[in-house]
PDB file of C-alpha atoms in Angstrom:
ATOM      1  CA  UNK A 441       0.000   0.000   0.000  1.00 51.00           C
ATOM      2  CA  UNK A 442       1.461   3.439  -1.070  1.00 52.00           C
ATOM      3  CA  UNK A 443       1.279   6.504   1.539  1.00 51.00           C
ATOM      4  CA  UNK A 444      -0.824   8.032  -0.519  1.00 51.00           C
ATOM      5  CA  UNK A 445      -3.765   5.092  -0.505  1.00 49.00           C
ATOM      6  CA  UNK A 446      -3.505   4.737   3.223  1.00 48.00           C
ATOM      7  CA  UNK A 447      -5.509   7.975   4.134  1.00 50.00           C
ATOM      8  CA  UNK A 448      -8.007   6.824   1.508  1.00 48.00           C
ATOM      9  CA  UNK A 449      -8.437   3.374   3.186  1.00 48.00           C
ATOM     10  CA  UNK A 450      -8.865   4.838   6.215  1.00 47.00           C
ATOM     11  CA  UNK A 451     -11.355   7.088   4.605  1.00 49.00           C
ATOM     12  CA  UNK A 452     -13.393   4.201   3.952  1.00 45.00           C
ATOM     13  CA  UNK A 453     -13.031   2.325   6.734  1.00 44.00           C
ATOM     14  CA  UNK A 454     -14.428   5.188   8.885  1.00 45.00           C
ATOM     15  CA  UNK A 455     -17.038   5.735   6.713  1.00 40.00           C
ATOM     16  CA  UNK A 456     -18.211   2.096   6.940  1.00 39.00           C
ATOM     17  CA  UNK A 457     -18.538   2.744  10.514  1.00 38.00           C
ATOM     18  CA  UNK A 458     -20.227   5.266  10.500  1.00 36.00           C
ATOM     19  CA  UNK A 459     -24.106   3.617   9.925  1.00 35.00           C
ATOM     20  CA  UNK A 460     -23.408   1.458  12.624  1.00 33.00           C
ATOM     21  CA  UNK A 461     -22.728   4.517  15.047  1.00 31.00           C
ATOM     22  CA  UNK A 462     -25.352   6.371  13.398  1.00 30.00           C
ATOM     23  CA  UNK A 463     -27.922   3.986  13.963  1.00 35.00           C
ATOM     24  CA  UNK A 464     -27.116   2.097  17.266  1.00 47.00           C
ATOM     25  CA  UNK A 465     -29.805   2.143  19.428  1.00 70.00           C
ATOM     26  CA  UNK A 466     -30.634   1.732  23.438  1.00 92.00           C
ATOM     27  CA  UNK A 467     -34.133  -0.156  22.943  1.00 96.00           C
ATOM     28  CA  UNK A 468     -33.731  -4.140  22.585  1.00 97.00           C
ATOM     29  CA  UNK A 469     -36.903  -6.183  21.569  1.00 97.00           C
ATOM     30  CA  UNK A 470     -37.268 -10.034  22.382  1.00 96.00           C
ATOM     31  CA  UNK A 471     -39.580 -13.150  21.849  1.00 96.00           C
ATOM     32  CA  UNK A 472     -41.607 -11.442  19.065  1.00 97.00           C
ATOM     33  CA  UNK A 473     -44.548 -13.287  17.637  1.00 97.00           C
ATOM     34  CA  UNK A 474     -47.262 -12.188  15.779  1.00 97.00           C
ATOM     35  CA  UNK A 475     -50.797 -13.775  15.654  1.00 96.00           C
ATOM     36  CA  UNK A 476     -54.850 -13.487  13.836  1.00 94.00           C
ATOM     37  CA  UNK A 477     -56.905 -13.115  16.164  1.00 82.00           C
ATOM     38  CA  UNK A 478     -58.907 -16.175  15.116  1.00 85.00           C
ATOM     39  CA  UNK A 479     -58.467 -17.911  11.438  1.00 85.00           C
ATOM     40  CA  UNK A 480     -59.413 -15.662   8.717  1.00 86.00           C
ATOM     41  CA  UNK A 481     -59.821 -12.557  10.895  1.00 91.00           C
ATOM     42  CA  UNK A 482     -59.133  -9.283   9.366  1.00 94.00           C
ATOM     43  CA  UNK A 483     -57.077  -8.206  12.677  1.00 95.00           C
ATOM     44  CA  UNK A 484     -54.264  -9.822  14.056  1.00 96.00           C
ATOM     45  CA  UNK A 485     -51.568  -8.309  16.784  1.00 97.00           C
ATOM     46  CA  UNK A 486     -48.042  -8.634  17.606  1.00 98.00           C
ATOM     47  CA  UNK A 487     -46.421  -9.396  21.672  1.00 97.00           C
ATOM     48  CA  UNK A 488     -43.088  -8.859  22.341  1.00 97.00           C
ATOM     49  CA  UNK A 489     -40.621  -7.621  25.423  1.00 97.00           C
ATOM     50  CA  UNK A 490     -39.333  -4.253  24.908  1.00 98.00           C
ATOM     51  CA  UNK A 491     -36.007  -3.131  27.235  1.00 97.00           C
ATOM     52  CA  UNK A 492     -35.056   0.427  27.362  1.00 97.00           C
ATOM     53  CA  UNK A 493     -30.899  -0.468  28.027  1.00 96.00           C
ATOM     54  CA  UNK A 494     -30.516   3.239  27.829  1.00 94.00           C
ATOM     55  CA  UNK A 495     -29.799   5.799  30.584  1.00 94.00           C
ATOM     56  CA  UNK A 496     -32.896   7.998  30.262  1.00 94.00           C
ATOM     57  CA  UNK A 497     -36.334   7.239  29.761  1.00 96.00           C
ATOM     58  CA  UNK A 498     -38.173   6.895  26.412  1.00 97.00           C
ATOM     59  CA  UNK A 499     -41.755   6.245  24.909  1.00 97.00           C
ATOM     60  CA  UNK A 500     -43.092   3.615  22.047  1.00 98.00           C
ATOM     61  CA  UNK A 501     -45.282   6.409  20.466  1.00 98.00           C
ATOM     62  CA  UNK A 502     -46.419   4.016  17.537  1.00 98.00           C
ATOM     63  CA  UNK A 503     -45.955   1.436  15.312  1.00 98.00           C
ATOM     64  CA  UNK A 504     -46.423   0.956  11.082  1.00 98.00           C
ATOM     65  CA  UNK A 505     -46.054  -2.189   8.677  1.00 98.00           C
ATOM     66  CA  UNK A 506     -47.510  -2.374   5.488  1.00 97.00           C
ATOM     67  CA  UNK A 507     -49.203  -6.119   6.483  1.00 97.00           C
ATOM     68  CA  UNK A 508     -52.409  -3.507   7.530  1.00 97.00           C
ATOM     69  CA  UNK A 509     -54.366  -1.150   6.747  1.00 97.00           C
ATOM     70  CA  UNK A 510     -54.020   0.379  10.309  1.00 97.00           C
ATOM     71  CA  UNK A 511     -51.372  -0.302  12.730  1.00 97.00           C
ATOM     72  CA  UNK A 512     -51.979   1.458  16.545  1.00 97.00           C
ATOM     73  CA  UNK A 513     -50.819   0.611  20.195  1.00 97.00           C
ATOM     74  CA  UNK A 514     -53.413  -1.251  22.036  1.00 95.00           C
ATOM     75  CA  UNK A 515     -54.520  -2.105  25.531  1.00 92.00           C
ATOM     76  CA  UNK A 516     -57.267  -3.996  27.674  1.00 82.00           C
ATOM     77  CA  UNK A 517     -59.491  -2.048  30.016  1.00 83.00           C
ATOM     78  CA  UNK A 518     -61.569  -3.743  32.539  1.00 79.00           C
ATOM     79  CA  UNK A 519     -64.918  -2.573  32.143  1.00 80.00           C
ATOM     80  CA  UNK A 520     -66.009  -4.216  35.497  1.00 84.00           C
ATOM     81  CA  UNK A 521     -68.116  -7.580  35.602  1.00 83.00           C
ATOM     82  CA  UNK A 522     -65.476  -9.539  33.738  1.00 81.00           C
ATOM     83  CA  UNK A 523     -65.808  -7.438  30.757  1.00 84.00           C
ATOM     84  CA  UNK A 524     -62.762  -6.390  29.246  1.00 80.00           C
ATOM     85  CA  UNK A 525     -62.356  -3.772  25.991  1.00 84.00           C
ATOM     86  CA  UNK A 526     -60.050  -3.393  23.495  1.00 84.00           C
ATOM     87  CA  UNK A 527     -59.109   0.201  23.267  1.00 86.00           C
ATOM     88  CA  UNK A 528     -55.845   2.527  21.567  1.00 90.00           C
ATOM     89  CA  UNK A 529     -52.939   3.829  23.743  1.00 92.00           C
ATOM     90  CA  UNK A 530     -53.275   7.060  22.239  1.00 92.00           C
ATOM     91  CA  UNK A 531     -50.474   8.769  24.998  1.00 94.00           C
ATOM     92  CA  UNK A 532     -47.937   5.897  24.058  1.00 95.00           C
ATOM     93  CA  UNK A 533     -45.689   3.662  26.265  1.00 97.00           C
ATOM     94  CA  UNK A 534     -43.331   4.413  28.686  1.00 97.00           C
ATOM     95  CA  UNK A 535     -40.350   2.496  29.263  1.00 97.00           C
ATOM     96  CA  UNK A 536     -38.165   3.993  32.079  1.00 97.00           C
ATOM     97  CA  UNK A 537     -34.528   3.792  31.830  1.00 96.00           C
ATOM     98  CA  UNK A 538     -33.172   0.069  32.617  1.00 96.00           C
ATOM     99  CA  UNK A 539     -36.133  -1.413  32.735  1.00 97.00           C
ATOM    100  CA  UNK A 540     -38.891  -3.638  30.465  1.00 97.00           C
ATOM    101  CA  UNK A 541     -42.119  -3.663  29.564  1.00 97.00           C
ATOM    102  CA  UNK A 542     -43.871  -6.931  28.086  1.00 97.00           C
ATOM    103  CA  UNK A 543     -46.327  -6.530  25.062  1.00 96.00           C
ATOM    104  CA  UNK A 544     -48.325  -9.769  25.743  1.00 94.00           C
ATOM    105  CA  UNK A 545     -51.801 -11.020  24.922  1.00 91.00           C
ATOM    106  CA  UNK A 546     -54.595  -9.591  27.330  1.00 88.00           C
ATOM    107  CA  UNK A 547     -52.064  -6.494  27.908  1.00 92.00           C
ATOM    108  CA  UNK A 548     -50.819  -4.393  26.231  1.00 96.00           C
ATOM    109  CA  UNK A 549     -50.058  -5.371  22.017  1.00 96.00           C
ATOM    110  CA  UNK A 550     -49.631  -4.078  18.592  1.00 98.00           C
ATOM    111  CA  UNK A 551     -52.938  -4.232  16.418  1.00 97.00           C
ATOM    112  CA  UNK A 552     -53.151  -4.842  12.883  1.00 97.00           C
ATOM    113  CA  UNK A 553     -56.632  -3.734  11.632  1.00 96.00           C
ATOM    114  CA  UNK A 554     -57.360  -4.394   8.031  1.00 96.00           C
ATOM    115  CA  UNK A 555     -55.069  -6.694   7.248  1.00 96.00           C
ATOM    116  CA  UNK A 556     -54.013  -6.565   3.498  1.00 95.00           C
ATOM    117  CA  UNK A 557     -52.306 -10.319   3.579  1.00 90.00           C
ATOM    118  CA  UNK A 558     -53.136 -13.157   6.016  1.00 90.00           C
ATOM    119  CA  UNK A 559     -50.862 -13.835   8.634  1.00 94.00           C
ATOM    120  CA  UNK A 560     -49.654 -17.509   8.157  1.00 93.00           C
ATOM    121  CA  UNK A 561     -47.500 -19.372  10.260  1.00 94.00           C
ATOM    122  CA  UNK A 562     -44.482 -19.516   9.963  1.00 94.00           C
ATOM    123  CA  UNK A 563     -44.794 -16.386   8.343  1.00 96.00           C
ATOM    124  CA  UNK A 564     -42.385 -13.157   9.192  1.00 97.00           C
ATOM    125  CA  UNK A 565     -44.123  -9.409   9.694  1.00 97.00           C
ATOM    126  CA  UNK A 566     -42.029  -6.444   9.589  1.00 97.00           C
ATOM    127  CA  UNK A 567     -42.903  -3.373  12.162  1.00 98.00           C
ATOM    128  CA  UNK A 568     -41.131  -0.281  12.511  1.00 98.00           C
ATOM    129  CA  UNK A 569     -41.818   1.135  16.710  1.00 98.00           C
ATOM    130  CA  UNK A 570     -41.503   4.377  16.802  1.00 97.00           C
ATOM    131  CA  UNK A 571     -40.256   5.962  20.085  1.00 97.00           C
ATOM    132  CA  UNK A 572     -39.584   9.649  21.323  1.00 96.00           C
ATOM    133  CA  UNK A 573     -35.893   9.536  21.810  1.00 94.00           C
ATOM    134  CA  UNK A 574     -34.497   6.327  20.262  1.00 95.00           C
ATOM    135  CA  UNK A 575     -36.916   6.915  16.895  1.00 95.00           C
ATOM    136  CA  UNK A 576     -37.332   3.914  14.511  1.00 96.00           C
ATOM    137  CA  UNK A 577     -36.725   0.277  15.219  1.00 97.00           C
ATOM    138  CA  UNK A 578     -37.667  -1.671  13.163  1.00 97.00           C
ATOM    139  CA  UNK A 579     -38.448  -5.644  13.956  1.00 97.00           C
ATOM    140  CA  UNK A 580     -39.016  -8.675  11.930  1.00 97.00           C
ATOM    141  CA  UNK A 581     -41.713 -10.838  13.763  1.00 98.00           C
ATOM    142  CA  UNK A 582     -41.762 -14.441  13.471  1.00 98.00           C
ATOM    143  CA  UNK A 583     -46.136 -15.810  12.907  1.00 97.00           C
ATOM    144  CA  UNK A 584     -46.891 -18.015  15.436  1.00 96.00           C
ATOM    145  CA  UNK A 585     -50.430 -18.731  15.174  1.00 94.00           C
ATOM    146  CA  UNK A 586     -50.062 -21.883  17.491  1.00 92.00           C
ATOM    147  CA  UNK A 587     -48.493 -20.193  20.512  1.00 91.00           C
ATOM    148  CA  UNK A 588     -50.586 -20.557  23.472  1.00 83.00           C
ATOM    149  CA  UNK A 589     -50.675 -17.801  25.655  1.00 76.00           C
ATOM    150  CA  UNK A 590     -48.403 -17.594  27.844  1.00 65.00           C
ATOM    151  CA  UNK A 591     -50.217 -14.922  30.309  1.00 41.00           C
ATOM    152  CA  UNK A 592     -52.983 -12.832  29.639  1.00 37.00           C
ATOM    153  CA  UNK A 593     -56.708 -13.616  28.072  1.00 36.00           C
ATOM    154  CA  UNK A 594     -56.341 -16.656  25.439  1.00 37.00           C
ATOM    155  CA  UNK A 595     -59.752 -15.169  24.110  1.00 38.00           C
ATOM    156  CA  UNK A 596     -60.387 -13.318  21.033  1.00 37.00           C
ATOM    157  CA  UNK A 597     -59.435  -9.806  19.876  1.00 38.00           C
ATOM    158  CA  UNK A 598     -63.067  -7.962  19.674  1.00 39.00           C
ATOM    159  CA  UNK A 599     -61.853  -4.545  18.569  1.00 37.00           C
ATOM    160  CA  UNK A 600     -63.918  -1.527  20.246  1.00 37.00           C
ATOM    161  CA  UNK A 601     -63.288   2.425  19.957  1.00 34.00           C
TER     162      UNK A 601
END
């Protein structure tokens, strides 16, 4: 290598590095799935630990994929008597600093409404969460339609405003 190729190799190998740095980010996701809600529903929704391994706190504000027509942030409400309803976290998610918080079925979730392609097992979704401070991530979710429920309601997802 000549002295004058080395500053261009180092040039490049900076600049290769740079995406990483650029795009490194403090929110980890784990045990994704995505499921209908029954077979040949139009809705379906996606459960998954998020972990905030940053120093600060941040917020899922929302979430997209093109596998719906709608994608939102939803939760359960108990309605009293047993009666629980399906409604949109409209304020977002908190996740504090160091800590977790689980997406899971009867809980908290991401809801696709009008889905424009079935969600088959075995099948992979792609969502981009949104947050405040760490901005995109962007997760490829494994369909798992057989999954039992691991906590939460095993029921269906009735969808209410």
């Amino acid at each position: 290598m000549s002295l004058f190729s080395l500053p261009r190799a180092l040039g490049a190998a900076c600049i290769c590095l740079l995406p990483v740095i650029g795009h490194a980010t403090e929110i980890a996701v784990s045990d994704p799935y995505a499921r209908v809600s029954r077979p040949g529903a139009p809705t379906g929704a996606a459960f998954m630990v998020i972990t905030n391994n940053g120093t600060s706190a941040d917020r899922l504000v929302s979430a997209s994929s093109e596998v719906a027509k709608r994608v939102e942030l939803h939760t359960h409400v108990d309605q009293g008597d047993g009666v629980m309803k399906m409604v949109e976290i409209e304020e977002g998610i908190p996740i504090a600093a160091g800590a977790s918080h689980a997406m899971k079925r009867g809980g908290d979730h991401v809801m696709f409404m009008g889905l424009v392609e079935p969600l088959e097992q075995g099948g992979q979704v792609v969502v981009t969460l949104t947050f405040e401070e760490a901005g995109d991530v962007e997760v490829t979710i494994p369909v798992d339609n057989e999954r039992k429920p691991d906590h939460g309601m095993a029921g269906s997802h009735g969808h209410s405003n």
